CSV table of C-alpha atoms and ligand atoms in Angstrom, one decimal:
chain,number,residue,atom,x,y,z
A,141,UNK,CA,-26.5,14.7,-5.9
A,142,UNK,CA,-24.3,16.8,-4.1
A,143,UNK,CA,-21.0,17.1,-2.7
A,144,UNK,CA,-20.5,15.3,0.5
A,145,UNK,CA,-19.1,17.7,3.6
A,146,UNK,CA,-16.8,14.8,5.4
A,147,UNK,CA,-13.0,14.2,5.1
A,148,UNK,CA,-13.0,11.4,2.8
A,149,UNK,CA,-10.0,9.4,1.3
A,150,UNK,CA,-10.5,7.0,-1.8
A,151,UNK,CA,-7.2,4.7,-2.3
A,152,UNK,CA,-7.5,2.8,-5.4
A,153,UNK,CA,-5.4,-0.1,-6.3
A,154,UNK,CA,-4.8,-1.0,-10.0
A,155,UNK,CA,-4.1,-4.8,-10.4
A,156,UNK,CA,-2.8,-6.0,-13.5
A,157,UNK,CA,0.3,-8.3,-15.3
A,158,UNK,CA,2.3,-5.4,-15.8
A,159,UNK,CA,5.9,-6.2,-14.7
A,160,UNK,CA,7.5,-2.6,-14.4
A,161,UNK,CA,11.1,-4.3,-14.2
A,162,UNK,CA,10.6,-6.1,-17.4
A,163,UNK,CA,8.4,-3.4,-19.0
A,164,UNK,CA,5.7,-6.2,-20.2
A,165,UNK,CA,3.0,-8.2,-19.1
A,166,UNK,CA,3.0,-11.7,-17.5
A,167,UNK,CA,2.1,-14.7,-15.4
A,168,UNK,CA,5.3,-14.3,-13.1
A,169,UNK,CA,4.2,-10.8,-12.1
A,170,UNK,CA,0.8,-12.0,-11.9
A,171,UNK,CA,2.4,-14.4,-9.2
A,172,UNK,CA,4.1,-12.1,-7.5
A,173,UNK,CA,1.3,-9.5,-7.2
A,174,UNK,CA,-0.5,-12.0,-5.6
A,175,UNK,CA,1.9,-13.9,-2.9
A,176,UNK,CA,4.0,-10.2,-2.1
A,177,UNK,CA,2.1,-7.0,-3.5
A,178,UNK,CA,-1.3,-7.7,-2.4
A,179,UNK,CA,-0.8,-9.7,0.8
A,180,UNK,CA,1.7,-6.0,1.7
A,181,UNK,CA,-1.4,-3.9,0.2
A,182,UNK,CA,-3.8,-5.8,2.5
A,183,UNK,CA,-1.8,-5.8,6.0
A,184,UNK,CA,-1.4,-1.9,5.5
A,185,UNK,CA,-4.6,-1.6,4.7
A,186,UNK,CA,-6.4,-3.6,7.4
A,187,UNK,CA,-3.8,-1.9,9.9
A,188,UNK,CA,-5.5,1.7,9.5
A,189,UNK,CA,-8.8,0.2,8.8
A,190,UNK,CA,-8.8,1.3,4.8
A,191,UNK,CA,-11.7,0.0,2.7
A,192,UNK,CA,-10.6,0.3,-1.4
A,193,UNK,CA,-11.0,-0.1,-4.5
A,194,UNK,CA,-9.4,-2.7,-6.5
A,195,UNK,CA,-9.7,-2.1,-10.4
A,196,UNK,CA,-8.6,-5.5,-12.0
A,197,UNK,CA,-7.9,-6.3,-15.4
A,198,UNK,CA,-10.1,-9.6,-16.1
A,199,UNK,CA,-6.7,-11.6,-17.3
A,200,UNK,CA,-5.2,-11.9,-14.1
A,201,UNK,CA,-8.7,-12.6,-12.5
A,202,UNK,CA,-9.5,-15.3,-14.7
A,203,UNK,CA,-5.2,-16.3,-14.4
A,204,UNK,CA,-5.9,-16.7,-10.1
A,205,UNK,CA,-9.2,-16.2,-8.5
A,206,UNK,CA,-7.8,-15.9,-5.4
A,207,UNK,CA,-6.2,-12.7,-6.3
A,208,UNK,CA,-9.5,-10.8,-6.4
A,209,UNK,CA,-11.1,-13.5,-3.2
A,210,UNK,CA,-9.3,-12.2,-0.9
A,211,UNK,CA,-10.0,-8.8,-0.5
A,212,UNK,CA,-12.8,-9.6,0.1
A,213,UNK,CA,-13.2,-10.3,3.6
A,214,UNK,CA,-11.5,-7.0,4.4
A,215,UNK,CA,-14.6,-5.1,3.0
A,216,UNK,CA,-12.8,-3.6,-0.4
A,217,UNK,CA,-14.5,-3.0,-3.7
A,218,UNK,CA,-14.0,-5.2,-6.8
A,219,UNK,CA,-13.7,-3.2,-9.6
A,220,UNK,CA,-12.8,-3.5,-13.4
A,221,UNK,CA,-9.7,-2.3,-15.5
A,222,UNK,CA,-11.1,-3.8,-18.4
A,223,UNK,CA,-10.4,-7.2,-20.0
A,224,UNK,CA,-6.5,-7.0,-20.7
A,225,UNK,CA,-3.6,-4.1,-20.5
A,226,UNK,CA,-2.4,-4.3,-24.2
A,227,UNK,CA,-2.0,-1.6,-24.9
A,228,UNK,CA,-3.0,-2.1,-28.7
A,229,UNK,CA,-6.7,-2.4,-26.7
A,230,UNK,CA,-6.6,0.3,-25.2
A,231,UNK,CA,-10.1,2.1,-25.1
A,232,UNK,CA,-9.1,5.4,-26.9
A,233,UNK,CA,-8.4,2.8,-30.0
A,234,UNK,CA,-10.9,0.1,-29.8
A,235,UNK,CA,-14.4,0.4,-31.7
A,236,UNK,CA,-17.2,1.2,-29.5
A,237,UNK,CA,-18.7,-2.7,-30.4
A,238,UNK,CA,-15.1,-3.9,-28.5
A,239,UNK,CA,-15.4,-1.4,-25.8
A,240,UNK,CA,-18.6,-2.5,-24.8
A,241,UNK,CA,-17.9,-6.7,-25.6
A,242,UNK,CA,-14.7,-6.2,-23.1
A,243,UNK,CA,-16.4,-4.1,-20.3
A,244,UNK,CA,-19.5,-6.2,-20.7
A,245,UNK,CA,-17.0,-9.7,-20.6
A,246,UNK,CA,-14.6,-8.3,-17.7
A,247,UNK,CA,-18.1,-7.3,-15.6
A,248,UNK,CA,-19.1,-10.9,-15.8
A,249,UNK,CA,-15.7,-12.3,-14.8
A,250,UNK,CA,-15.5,-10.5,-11.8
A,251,UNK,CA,-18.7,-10.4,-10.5
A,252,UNK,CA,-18.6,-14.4,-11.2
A,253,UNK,CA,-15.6,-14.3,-9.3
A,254,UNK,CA,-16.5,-12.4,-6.6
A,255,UNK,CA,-20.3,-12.6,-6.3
A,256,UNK,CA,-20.1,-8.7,-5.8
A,257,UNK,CA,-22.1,-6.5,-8.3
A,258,UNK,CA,-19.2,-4.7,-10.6
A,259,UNK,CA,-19.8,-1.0,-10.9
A,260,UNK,CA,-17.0,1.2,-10.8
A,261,UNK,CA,-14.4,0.6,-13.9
A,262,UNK,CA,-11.1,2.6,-14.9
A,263,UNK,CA,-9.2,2.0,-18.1
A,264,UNK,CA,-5.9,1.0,-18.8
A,265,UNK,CA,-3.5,3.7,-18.5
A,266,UNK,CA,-6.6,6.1,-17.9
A,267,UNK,CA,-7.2,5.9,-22.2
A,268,UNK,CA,-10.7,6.5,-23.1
A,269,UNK,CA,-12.7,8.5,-25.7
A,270,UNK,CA,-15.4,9.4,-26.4
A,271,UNK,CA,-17.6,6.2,-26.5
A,272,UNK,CA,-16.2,4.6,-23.4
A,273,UNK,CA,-19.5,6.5,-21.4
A,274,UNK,CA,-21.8,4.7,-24.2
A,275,UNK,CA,-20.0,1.0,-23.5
A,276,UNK,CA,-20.4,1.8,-19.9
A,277,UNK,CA,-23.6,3.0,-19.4
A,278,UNK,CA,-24.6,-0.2,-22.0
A,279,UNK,CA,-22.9,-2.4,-19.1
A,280,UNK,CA,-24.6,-1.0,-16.2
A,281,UNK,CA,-21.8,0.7,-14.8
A,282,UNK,CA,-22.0,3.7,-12.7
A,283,UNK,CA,-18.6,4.9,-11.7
A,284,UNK,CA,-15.8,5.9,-14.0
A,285,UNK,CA,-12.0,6.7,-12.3
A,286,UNK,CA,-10.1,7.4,-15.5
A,287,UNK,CA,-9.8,11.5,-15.4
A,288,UNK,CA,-7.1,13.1,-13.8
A,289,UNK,CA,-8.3,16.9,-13.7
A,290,UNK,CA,-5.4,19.2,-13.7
A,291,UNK,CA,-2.7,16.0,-14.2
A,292,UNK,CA,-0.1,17.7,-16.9
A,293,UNK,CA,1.1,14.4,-18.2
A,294,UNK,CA,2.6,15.4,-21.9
A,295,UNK,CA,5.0,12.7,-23.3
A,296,UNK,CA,5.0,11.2,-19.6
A,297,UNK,CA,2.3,8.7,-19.6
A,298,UNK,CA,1.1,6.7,-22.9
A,299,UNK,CA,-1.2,8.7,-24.9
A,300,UNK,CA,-0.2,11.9,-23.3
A,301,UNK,CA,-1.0,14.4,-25.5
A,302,UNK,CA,-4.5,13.1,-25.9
A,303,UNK,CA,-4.9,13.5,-22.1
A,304,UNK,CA,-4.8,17.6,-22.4
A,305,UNK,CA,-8.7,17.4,-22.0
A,306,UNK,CA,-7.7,16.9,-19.0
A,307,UNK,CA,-6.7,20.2,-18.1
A,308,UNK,CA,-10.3,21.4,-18.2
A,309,UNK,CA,-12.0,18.6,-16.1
A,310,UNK,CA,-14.0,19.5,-13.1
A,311,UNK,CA,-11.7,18.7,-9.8
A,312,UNK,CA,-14.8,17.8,-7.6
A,313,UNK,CA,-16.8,14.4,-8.5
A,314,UNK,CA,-19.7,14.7,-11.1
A,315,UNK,CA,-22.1,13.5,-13.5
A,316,UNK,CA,-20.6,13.2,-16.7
A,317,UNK,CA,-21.2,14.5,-19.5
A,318,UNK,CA,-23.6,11.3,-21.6
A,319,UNK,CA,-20.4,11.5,-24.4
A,320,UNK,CA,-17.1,12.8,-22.7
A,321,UNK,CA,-16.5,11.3,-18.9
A,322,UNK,CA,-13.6,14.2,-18.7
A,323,UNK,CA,-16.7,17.2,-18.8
A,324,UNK,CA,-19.9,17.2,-16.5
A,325,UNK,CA,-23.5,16.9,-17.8
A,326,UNK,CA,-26.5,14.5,-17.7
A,327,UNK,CA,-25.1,11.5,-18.3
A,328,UNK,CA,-25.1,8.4,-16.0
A,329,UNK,CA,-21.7,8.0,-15.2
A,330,UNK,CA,-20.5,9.3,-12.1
A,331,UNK,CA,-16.4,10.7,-12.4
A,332,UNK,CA,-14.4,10.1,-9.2
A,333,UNK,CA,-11.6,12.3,-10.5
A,334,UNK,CA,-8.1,11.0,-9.9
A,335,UNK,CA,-6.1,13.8,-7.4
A,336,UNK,CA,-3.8,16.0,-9.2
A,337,UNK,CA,-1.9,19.2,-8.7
A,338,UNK,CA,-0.2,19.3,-11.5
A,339,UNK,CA,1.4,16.5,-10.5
A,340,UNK,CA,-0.4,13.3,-10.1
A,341,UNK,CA,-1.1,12.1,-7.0
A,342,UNK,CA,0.1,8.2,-7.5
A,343,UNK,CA,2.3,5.2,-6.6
A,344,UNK,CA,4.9,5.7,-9.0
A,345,UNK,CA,5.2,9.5,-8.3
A,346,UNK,CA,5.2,8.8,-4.7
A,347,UNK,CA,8.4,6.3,-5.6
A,348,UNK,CA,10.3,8.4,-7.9
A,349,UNK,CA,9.9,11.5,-6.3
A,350,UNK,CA,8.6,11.3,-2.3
A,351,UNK,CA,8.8,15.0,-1.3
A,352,UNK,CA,7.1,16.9,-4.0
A,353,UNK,CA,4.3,13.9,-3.6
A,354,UNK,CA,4.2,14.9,-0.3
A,355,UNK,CA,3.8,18.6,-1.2
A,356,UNK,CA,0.6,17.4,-3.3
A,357,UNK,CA,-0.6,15.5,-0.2
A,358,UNK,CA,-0.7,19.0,1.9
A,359,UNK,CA,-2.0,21.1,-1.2
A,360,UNK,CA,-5.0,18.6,-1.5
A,361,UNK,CA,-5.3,18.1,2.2
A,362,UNK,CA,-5.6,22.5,2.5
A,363,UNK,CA,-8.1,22.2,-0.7
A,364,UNK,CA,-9.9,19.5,1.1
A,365,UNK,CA,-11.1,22.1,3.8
A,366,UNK,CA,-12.5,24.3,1.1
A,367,UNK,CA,-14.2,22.1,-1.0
A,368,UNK,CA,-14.2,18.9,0.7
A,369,UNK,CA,-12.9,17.3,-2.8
A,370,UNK,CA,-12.0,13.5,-1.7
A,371,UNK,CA,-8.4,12.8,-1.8
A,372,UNK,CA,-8.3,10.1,-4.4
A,373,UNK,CA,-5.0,8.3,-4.9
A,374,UNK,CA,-3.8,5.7,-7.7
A,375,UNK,CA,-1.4,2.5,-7.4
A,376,UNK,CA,-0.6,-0.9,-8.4
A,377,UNK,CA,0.2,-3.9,-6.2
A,378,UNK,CA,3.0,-4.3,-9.1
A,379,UNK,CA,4.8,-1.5,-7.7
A,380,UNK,CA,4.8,-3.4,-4.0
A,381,UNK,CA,7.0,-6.4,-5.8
A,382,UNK,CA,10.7,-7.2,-5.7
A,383,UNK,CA,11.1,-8.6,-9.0
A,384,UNK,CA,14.0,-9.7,-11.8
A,385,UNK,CA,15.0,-8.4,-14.9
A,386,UNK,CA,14.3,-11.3,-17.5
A,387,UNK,CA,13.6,-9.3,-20.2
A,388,UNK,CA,16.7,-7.7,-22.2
A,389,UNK,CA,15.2,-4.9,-24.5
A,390,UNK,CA,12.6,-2.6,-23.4
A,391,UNK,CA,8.9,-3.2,-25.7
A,392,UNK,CA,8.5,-1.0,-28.5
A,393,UNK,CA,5.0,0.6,-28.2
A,394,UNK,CA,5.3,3.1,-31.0
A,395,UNK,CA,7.3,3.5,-34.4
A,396,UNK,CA,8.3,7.5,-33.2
A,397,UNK,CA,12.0,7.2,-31.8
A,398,UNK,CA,11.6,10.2,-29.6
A,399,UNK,CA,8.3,9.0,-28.4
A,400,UNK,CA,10.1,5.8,-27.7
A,401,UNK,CA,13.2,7.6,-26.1
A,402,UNK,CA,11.0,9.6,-23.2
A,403,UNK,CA,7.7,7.6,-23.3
A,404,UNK,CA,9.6,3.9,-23.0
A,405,UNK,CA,13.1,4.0,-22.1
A,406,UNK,CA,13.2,7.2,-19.9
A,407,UNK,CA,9.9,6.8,-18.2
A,408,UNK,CA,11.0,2.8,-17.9
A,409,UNK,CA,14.1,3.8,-15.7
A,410,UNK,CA,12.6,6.3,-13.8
A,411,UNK,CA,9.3,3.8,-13.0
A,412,UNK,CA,11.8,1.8,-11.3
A,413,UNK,CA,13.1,3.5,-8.1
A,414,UNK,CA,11.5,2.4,-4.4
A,415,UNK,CA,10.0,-0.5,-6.5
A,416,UNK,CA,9.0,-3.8,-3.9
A,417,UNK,CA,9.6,-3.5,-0.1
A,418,UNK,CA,11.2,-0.1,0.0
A,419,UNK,CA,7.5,1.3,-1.2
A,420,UNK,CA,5.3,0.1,1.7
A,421,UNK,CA,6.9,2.9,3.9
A,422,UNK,CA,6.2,5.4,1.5
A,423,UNK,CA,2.7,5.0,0.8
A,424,UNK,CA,2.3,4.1,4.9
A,425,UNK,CA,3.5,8.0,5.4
A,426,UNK,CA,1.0,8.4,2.9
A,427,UNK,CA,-2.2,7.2,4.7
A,428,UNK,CA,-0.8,7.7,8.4
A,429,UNK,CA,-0.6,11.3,7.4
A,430,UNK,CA,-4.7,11.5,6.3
A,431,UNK,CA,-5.8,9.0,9.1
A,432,UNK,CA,-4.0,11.3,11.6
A,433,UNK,CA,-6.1,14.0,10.5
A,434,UNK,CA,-9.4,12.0,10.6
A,435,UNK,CA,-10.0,11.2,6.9
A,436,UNK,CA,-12.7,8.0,6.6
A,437,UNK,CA,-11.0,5.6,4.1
A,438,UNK,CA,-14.1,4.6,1.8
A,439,UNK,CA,-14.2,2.6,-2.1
A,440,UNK,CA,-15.7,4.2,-5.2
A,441,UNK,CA,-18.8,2.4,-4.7
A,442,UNK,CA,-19.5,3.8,-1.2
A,443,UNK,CA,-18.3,7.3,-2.2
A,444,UNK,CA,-21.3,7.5,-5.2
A,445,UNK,CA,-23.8,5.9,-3.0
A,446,UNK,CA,-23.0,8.6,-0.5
A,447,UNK,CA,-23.3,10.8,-3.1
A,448,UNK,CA,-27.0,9.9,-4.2
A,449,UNK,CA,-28.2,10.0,-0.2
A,450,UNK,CA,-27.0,13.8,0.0
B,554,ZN,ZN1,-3.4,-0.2,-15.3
């Protein structure tokens, strides 16, 4: 295995019940994701002539078939994000023996679904420890897209501090360490590392704060011609949605009134900006810019089977 010498781009789309609006989960956003945020997702895709990566959680799968049918046509990869987004299940807190019964369930879902064999997986809110290789590797899969080398997240994303491995992770894809997915070694899981400088490079960053995303775009596009790393970006068809507010109080995930302060209330408000139809320009400025400069658009899956030919 070694690292592949072509421009490549990797857009990965995260599909889930989250309503951002609301600041839970459910079947209206499931709704929506499917008649607005993925038909949008599709057209822009198709129009450049992207092939992605859809990571679903198996709830909304099992909620509308359709939702993960019809990118299918089009050539994209079905992927998992687990069984649900609670995120009381999150992988850094379930047992290994539910790790491995939810990847092993939402596999079967999907591949049931979509008659596609399931490979790649990423976890819900990118929280894993160290048995998520194990319940992986148990499941057959093959590519993991939860590390964010070099992404300084702190109190900003759920489970924050526990991310600081980060900091250390390899930027270029590897084989992963057999325990943790964020170091390289012998395992079998192959890290597509999410891009990062600093700042993530992702939908909601790309909403809340367009210029210094594009800033990261040109810092990975210059490290791109040194070390060919694949640009690898991270959204949601949730973010593509114009939704209502239904829900009066923001969720509580944690007892720790500061935590709740910056990690829920703050980081809810700011979540919110370019949210629906104002986002599709964005992220088109996003993949015009790397299609302009001859970057192929290619999923996980084709990225590590490139990746074993070379
Ligand atoms: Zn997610």
């Amino acid at each position: 295995m070694s690292k592949l010498k072509k421009k490549y781009c990797i857009l990965t789309n995260d599909v889930e019940l989250t309503s951002l609006v609301n600041h839970n989960l459910n079947l209206q956003t499931a709704d929506k994701v499917y008649d607005q945020g993925m038909r949008s997702l599709l057209k822009l895709y198709k129009k450049y002539g992207v092939k992605s990566t859809f990571f679903y959680t198996a709830d909304i799968a099992i909620y509308n078939n359709d939702i993960v049918k019809m990118i299918l046509e089009d050539g994209h990869e079905v992927a998992s994000h687990g069984w649900v987004h609670e995120s009381d299940q999150a992988f850094d807190v379930l047992s290994l023996e539910d790790q491995i019964d939810h990847l092993k369930k939402s596999k079967e879902v999907l591949e049931q679904i979509s008659g596609q064999e399931v490979i790649s997986f990423r976890a819900p809110a990118l929280r894993i420890n160290e048995d998520t290789n194990t319940a992986l590797t148990e499941n057959g899969f093959l590519v993991d897209s939860s590390v964010s080398p070099q992404r300084l997240d702190m109190f900003l994303s759920f489970g924050g501090l526990k991310k600081l491995s980060w900091v250390f992770a390899p930027r270029l894809p590897y084989l992963s360490d057999s325990k943790k997915l964020w170091k390289k070694g012998k395992g079998s899981i192959y890290e597509i590392p999410i891009s990062a400088f600093g700042i993530p490079y992702i939908g909601t960053l790309l909403r809340i704060t367009p210029i210094l995303t594009r800033l990261t775009r040109y810092l990975l596009h210059f490290e791109n011609k040194f070390n060919h790393k694949p640009i690898v970006f991270l959204t949601h068809p949730n973010e593509f949605i114009n939704e209502e507010k239904t829900a009066e109080k923001i969720k509580k995930r944690t007892k720790n009134p500061i935590k709740y302060f910056i990690g829920d209330v703050l980081r809810h408000k700011v979540k919110l900006k370019n949210l629906g139809d104002d986002a599709i320009p964005l992220y088109e400025k996003e993949i015009a810019f790397f299609h302009k400069k001859g970057y192929e658009f290619i999923t996980c899956k084709e990225y590590y089977k490139l990746s074993l030919k070379n």
